Amino acid sequence: MEKLFAQFYTVECKLFKYINQFFERKHLNLFFRTITHLGDAKWTISILLLFILFSSKSIQLTAIASAISLTISHIPVAFAKRLFPRRRPYIALPQIDVIDNPLKDHSFPSGHTTAIFSIVTPFILLYPILTIILVPIAFLVGISRIYLGLHFPSDVVVGCLLGWWAGTISYAFMVSNFINIFL
């Protein structure tokens, strides 16, 4: 089992370094430094509040489901960061490019990726056509976390799964309890 984990880590580090190697490209740098903020607390909470306050009933309820999802998704993130105190790639690996003033907490799982997937999932479930827009945006937030030197690929994958799980549960709760308003 130890050998399997070592092989996984080797492959993961190679994938991380492949993505992070493009850090100095001016346009990519600007793009990923911008899109990464779509997963931070200020943006996610602000956009959800705007949807809750200024949209139609079905959008409001979906935004509430997203807010619930965002909240519940960060409970396992907080526990995982304590249970699995993984060092961030810029600390664990040599010669890594990283943004100025990088995060100091643990790497696993990616909170930004969890956040973006937790808020887009209810919208995708209500309006499947949004998948073609929202899933690529969410994946780009996850990729940005690797590109910026802050997370390993597995941090991002687990964040994606946690966000999707929380979004699905909160959407199902909203639909089952408010079906007559929802549709």
PDB file of C-alpha atoms in Angstrom:
ATOM      1  CA  MET A   1       0.000   0.000   0.000  1.00  0.00           C
ATOM      2  CA  GLU A   2       2.854   2.347   0.819  1.00  0.00           C
ATOM      3  CA  LYS A   3       4.356   1.775  -2.623  1.00  0.00           C
ATOM      4  CA  LEU A   4       1.004   2.593  -4.262  1.00  0.00           C
ATOM      5  CA  PHE A   5       0.782   5.895  -2.349  1.00  0.00           C
ATOM      6  CA  ALA A   6       4.349   6.744  -3.334  1.00  0.00           C
ATOM      7  CA  GLN A   7       3.555   6.088  -6.999  1.00  0.00           C
ATOM      8  CA  PHE A   8       0.372   8.174  -6.766  1.00  0.00           C
ATOM      9  CA  TYR A   9       2.313  11.029  -5.161  1.00  0.00           C
ATOM     10  CA  THR A  10       4.952  10.869  -7.897  1.00  0.00           C
ATOM     11  CA  VAL A  11       2.311  11.069 -10.641  1.00  0.00           C
ATOM     12  CA  GLU A  12       0.494  13.849  -8.795  1.00  0.00           C
ATOM     13  CA  CYS A  13       3.687  15.885  -8.420  1.00  0.00           C
ATOM     14  CA  LYS A  14       4.406  15.511 -12.133  1.00  0.00           C
ATOM     15  CA  LEU A  15       0.896  16.705 -13.005  1.00  0.00           C
ATOM     16  CA  PHE A  16       1.215  19.595 -10.553  1.00  0.00           C
ATOM     17  CA  LYS A  17       4.584  20.649 -12.020  1.00  0.00           C
ATOM     18  CA  TYR A  18       3.242  20.387 -15.560  1.00  0.00           C
ATOM     19  CA  ILE A  19       0.408  22.829 -14.775  1.00  0.00           C
ATOM     20  CA  ASN A  20       2.522  25.112 -12.571  1.00  0.00           C
ATOM     21  CA  GLN A  21       5.302  25.417 -15.190  1.00  0.00           C
ATOM     22  CA  PHE A  22       3.230  27.932 -17.150  1.00  0.00           C
ATOM     23  CA  PHE A  23       3.109  30.348 -14.180  1.00  0.00           C
ATOM     24  CA  GLU A  24       5.201  33.055 -15.815  1.00  0.00           C
ATOM     25  CA  ARG A  25       3.032  33.391 -18.911  1.00  0.00           C
ATOM     26  CA  LYS A  26       1.602  36.873 -18.611  1.00  0.00           C
ATOM     27  CA  HIS A  27      -1.907  36.266 -19.999  1.00  0.00           C
ATOM     28  CA  LEU A  28      -2.378  32.931 -18.233  1.00  0.00           C
ATOM     29  CA  ASN A  29      -1.161  34.460 -15.018  1.00  0.00           C
ATOM     30  CA  LEU A  30      -3.696  37.285 -15.225  1.00  0.00           C
ATOM     31  CA  PHE A  31      -6.494  34.870 -16.188  1.00  0.00           C
ATOM     32  CA  PHE A  32      -5.846  32.373 -13.370  1.00  0.00           C
ATOM     33  CA  ARG A  33      -5.190  35.073 -10.760  1.00  0.00           C
ATOM     34  CA  THR A  34      -8.620  36.481 -11.662  1.00  0.00           C
ATOM     35  CA  ILE A  35     -10.700  33.336 -12.028  1.00  0.00           C
ATOM     36  CA  THR A  36      -9.425  31.854  -8.769  1.00  0.00           C
ATOM     37  CA  HIS A  37     -11.397  34.529  -6.899  1.00  0.00           C
ATOM     38  CA  LEU A  38     -14.673  33.006  -8.125  1.00  0.00           C
ATOM     39  CA  GLY A  39     -14.145  30.393  -5.411  1.00  0.00           C
ATOM     40  CA  ASP A  40     -13.319  32.713  -2.535  1.00  0.00           C
ATOM     41  CA  ALA A  41     -15.705  33.577   0.270  1.00  0.00           C
ATOM     42  CA  LYS A  42     -16.272  37.229  -0.697  1.00  0.00           C
ATOM     43  CA  TRP A  43     -17.326  36.399  -4.244  1.00  0.00           C
ATOM     44  CA  THR A  44     -19.408  33.289  -3.528  1.00  0.00           C
ATOM     45  CA  ILE A  45     -21.336  34.867  -0.670  1.00  0.00           C
ATOM     46  CA  SER A  46     -21.854  38.151  -2.545  1.00  0.00           C
ATOM     47  CA  ILE A  47     -23.192  36.544  -5.711  1.00  0.00           C
ATOM     48  CA  LEU A  48     -25.524  34.289  -3.755  1.00  0.00           C
ATOM     49  CA  LEU A  49     -26.877  37.250  -1.784  1.00  0.00           C
ATOM     50  CA  LEU A  50     -27.528  39.135  -5.022  1.00  0.00           C
ATOM     51  CA  PHE A  51     -29.416  36.136  -6.448  1.00  0.00           C
ATOM     52  CA  ILE A  52     -31.420  35.708  -3.229  1.00  0.00           C
ATOM     53  CA  LEU A  53     -32.380  39.378  -3.084  1.00  0.00           C
ATOM     54  CA  PHE A  54     -32.923  40.242  -6.739  1.00  0.00           C
ATOM     55  CA  SER A  55     -34.188  37.265  -8.715  1.00  0.00           C
ATOM     56  CA  SER A  56     -37.254  35.140  -9.419  1.00  0.00           C
ATOM     57  CA  LYS A  57     -38.547  32.532  -6.948  1.00  0.00           C
ATOM     58  CA  SER A  58     -36.895  29.507  -8.570  1.00  0.00           C
ATOM     59  CA  ILE A  59     -33.541  31.317  -8.776  1.00  0.00           C
ATOM     60  CA  GLN A  60     -33.915  32.538  -5.191  1.00  0.00           C
ATOM     61  CA  LEU A  61     -34.577  29.033  -3.934  1.00  0.00           C
ATOM     62  CA  THR A  62     -31.679  27.666  -5.958  1.00  0.00           C
ATOM     63  CA  ALA A  63     -29.422  30.380  -4.541  1.00  0.00           C
ATOM     64  CA  ILE A  64     -30.597  29.430  -1.044  1.00  0.00           C
ATOM     65  CA  ALA A  65     -29.792  25.789  -1.850  1.00  0.00           C
ATOM     66  CA  SER A  66     -26.354  26.972  -3.023  1.00  0.00           C
ATOM     67  CA  ALA A  67     -25.854  28.962   0.198  1.00  0.00           C
ATOM     68  CA  ILE A  68     -26.789  25.911   2.269  1.00  0.00           C
ATOM     69  CA  SER A  69     -24.466  23.838   0.121  1.00  0.00           C
ATOM     70  CA  LEU A  70     -21.619  26.320   0.562  1.00  0.00           C
ATOM     71  CA  THR A  71     -22.115  26.215   4.320  1.00  0.00           C
ATOM     72  CA  ILE A  72     -22.327  22.446   4.723  1.00  0.00           C
ATOM     73  CA  SER A  73     -19.505  21.777   2.279  1.00  0.00           C
ATOM     74  CA  HIS A  74     -17.011  23.620   4.421  1.00  0.00           C
ATOM     75  CA  ILE A  75     -17.622  21.472   7.494  1.00  0.00           C
ATOM     76  CA  PRO A  76     -15.806  18.452   6.008  1.00  0.00           C
ATOM     77  CA  VAL A  77     -13.188  20.814   4.529  1.00  0.00           C
ATOM     78  CA  ALA A  78     -12.392  22.183   7.990  1.00  0.00           C
ATOM     79  CA  PHE A  79     -12.188  18.677   9.469  1.00  0.00           C
ATOM     80  CA  ALA A  80     -10.069  17.331   6.605  1.00  0.00           C
ATOM     81  CA  LYS A  81      -7.589  20.193   6.875  1.00  0.00           C
ATOM     82  CA  ARG A  82      -7.088  19.257  10.545  1.00  0.00           C
ATOM     83  CA  LEU A  83      -7.107  15.478  10.090  1.00  0.00           C
ATOM     84  CA  PHE A  84      -4.807  15.481   7.048  1.00  0.00           C
ATOM     85  CA  PRO A  85      -2.375  18.378   7.574  1.00  0.00           C
ATOM     86  CA  ARG A  86      -0.897  18.296   4.102  1.00  0.00           C
ATOM     87  CA  ARG A  87       1.696  20.913   3.291  1.00  0.00           C
ATOM     88  CA  ARG A  88       0.983  23.120   0.319  1.00  0.00           C
ATOM     89  CA  PRO A  89       2.945  22.371  -2.877  1.00  0.00           C
ATOM     90  CA  TYR A  90       5.044  25.528  -2.693  1.00  0.00           C
ATOM     91  CA  ILE A  91       6.272  24.322   0.722  1.00  0.00           C
ATOM     92  CA  ALA A  92       6.539  20.603  -0.074  1.00  0.00           C
ATOM     93  CA  LEU A  93       8.193  20.788  -3.498  1.00  0.00           C
ATOM     94  CA  PRO A  94      11.326  22.596  -4.685  1.00  0.00           C
ATOM     95  CA  GLN A  95      11.278  25.244  -7.409  1.00  0.00           C
ATOM     96  CA  ILE A  96       7.545  25.933  -7.459  1.00  0.00           C
ATOM     97  CA  ASP A  97       6.065  29.184  -8.649  1.00  0.00           C
ATOM     98  CA  VAL A  98       3.494  30.620  -6.262  1.00  0.00           C
ATOM     99  CA  ILE A  99       1.488  33.819  -5.902  1.00  0.00           C
ATOM    100  CA  ASP A 100       2.568  36.600  -3.548  1.00  0.00           C
ATOM    101  CA  ASN A 101       1.403  36.110   0.043  1.00  0.00           C
ATOM    102  CA  PRO A 102       0.370  32.470  -0.372  1.00  0.00           C
ATOM    103  CA  LEU A 103      -2.005  30.761   2.023  1.00  0.00           C
ATOM    104  CA  LYS A 104      -0.492  29.312   5.183  1.00  0.00           C
ATOM    105  CA  ASP A 105      -3.123  26.739   6.191  1.00  0.00           C
ATOM    106  CA  HIS A 106      -3.132  23.138   5.031  1.00  0.00           C
ATOM    107  CA  SER A 107      -3.614  22.150   1.418  1.00  0.00           C
ATOM    108  CA  PHE A 108      -6.110  19.274   1.571  1.00  0.00           C
ATOM    109  CA  PRO A 109      -8.810  19.727   0.288  1.00  0.00           C
ATOM    110  CA  SER A 110      -9.147  22.869  -1.825  1.00  0.00           C
ATOM    111  CA  GLY A 111     -11.665  25.199  -0.207  1.00  0.00           C
ATOM    112  CA  HIS A 112     -11.990  27.373  -3.328  1.00  0.00           C
ATOM    113  CA  THR A 113     -12.791  24.346  -5.478  1.00  0.00           C
ATOM    114  CA  THR A 114     -15.244  23.047  -2.886  1.00  0.00           C
ATOM    115  CA  ALA A 115     -16.942  26.444  -2.773  1.00  0.00           C
ATOM    116  CA  ILE A 116     -17.382  26.908  -6.507  1.00  0.00           C
ATOM    117  CA  PHE A 117     -18.698  23.376  -7.052  1.00  0.00           C
ATOM    118  CA  SER A 118     -21.044  23.674  -4.085  1.00  0.00           C
ATOM    119  CA  ILE A 119     -22.661  26.819  -5.477  1.00  0.00           C
ATOM    120  CA  VAL A 120     -22.880  25.812  -9.153  1.00  0.00           C
ATOM    121  CA  THR A 121     -24.278  22.317  -8.546  1.00  0.00           C
ATOM    122  CA  PRO A 122     -27.815  23.376  -7.513  1.00  0.00           C
ATOM    123  CA  PHE A 123     -28.012  25.690 -10.543  1.00  0.00           C
ATOM    124  CA  ILE A 124     -26.879  22.876 -12.848  1.00  0.00           C
ATOM    125  CA  LEU A 125     -29.459  20.529 -11.354  1.00  0.00           C
ATOM    126  CA  LEU A 126     -32.267  23.064 -11.847  1.00  0.00           C
ATOM    127  CA  TYR A 127     -31.106  24.237 -15.280  1.00  0.00           C
ATOM    128  CA  PRO A 128     -29.009  21.453 -16.907  1.00  0.00           C
ATOM    129  CA  ILE A 129     -28.244  23.678 -19.908  1.00  0.00           C
ATOM    130  CA  LEU A 130     -26.027  25.754 -17.574  1.00  0.00           C
ATOM    131  CA  THR A 131     -23.663  22.775 -17.336  1.00  0.00           C
ATOM    132  CA  ILE A 132     -21.860  23.909 -20.500  1.00  0.00           C
ATOM    133  CA  ILE A 133     -20.993  27.222 -18.817  1.00  0.00           C
ATOM    134  CA  LEU A 134     -20.774  26.493 -15.097  1.00  0.00           C
ATOM    135  CA  VAL A 135     -18.781  23.239 -15.102  1.00  0.00           C
ATOM    136  CA  PRO A 136     -15.908  24.696 -17.178  1.00  0.00           C
ATOM    137  CA  ILE A 137     -15.821  27.761 -14.916  1.00  0.00           C
ATOM    138  CA  ALA A 138     -15.728  25.564 -11.817  1.00  0.00           C
ATOM    139  CA  PHE A 139     -12.988  23.367 -13.317  1.00  0.00           C
ATOM    140  CA  LEU A 140     -10.955  26.461 -14.202  1.00  0.00           C
ATOM    141  CA  VAL A 141     -11.156  27.624 -10.587  1.00  0.00           C
ATOM    142  CA  GLY A 142      -9.787  24.231  -9.567  1.00  0.00           C
ATOM    143  CA  ILE A 143      -7.014  24.378 -12.175  1.00  0.00           C
ATOM    144  CA  SER A 144      -6.164  27.897 -11.015  1.00  0.00           C
ATOM    145  CA  ARG A 145      -5.432  26.569  -7.544  1.00  0.00           C
ATOM    146  CA  ILE A 146      -2.828  24.209  -9.008  1.00  0.00           C
ATOM    147  CA  TYR A 147      -1.472  26.765 -11.474  1.00  0.00           C
ATOM    148  CA  LEU A 148      -0.975  29.306  -8.666  1.00  0.00           C
ATOM    149  CA  GLY A 149       1.048  26.789  -6.642  1.00  0.00           C
ATOM    150  CA  LEU A 150      -1.475  26.439  -3.826  1.00  0.00           C
ATOM    151  CA  HIS A 151      -2.907  22.921  -4.230  1.00  0.00           C
ATOM    152  CA  PHE A 152      -2.053  19.463  -5.455  1.00  0.00           C
ATOM    153  CA  PRO A 153      -4.400  17.927  -8.043  1.00  0.00           C
ATOM    154  CA  SER A 154      -5.927  15.546  -5.466  1.00  0.00           C
ATOM    155  CA  ASP A 155      -6.798  18.544  -3.248  1.00  0.00           C
ATOM    156  CA  VAL A 156      -8.781  19.935  -6.162  1.00  0.00           C
ATOM    157  CA  VAL A 157     -10.464  16.616  -7.042  1.00  0.00           C
ATOM    158  CA  VAL A 158     -11.609  16.091  -3.454  1.00  0.00           C
ATOM    159  CA  GLY A 159     -12.813  19.706  -3.294  1.00  0.00           C
ATOM    160  CA  CYS A 160     -14.809  19.120  -6.477  1.00  0.00           C
ATOM    161  CA  LEU A 161     -16.399  15.969  -5.037  1.00  0.00           C
ATOM    162  CA  LEU A 162     -17.222  17.614  -1.698  1.00  0.00           C
ATOM    163  CA  GLY A 163     -18.796  20.601  -3.447  1.00  0.00           C
ATOM    164  CA  TRP A 164     -20.802  18.406  -5.818  1.00  0.00           C
ATOM    165  CA  TRP A 165     -21.983  16.234  -2.906  1.00  0.00           C
ATOM    166  CA  ALA A 166     -23.074  19.233  -0.811  1.00  0.00           C
ATOM    167  CA  GLY A 167     -24.771  20.887  -3.796  1.00  0.00           C
ATOM    168  CA  THR A 168     -26.700  17.739  -4.660  1.00  0.00           C
ATOM    169  CA  ILE A 169     -27.878  17.213  -1.082  1.00  0.00           C
ATOM    170  CA  SER A 170     -28.972  20.816  -0.554  1.00  0.00           C
ATOM    171  CA  TYR A 171     -30.749  20.919  -3.926  1.00  0.00           C
ATOM    172  CA  ALA A 172     -32.591  17.667  -3.135  1.00  0.00           C
ATOM    173  CA  PHE A 173     -33.603  19.094   0.234  1.00  0.00           C
ATOM    174  CA  MET A 174     -34.936  22.293  -1.353  1.00  0.00           C
ATOM    175  CA  VAL A 175     -36.825  20.435  -4.078  1.00  0.00           C
ATOM    176  CA  SER A 176     -38.389  17.928  -1.675  1.00  0.00           C
ATOM    177  CA  ASN A 177     -39.495  20.636   0.739  1.00  0.00           C
ATOM    178  CA  PHE A 178     -40.456  23.427  -1.660  1.00  0.00           C
ATOM    179  CA  ILE A 179     -41.453  21.610  -4.862  1.00  0.00           C
ATOM    180  CA  ASN A 180     -44.611  23.672  -5.409  1.00  0.00           C
ATOM    181  CA  ILE A 181     -42.633  26.950  -5.337  1.00  0.00           C
ATOM    182  CA  PHE A 182     -39.573  25.570  -7.114  1.00  0.00           C
ATOM    183  CA  LEU A 183     -41.109  24.569 -10.422  1.00  0.00           C
TER     184      LEU A 183
END
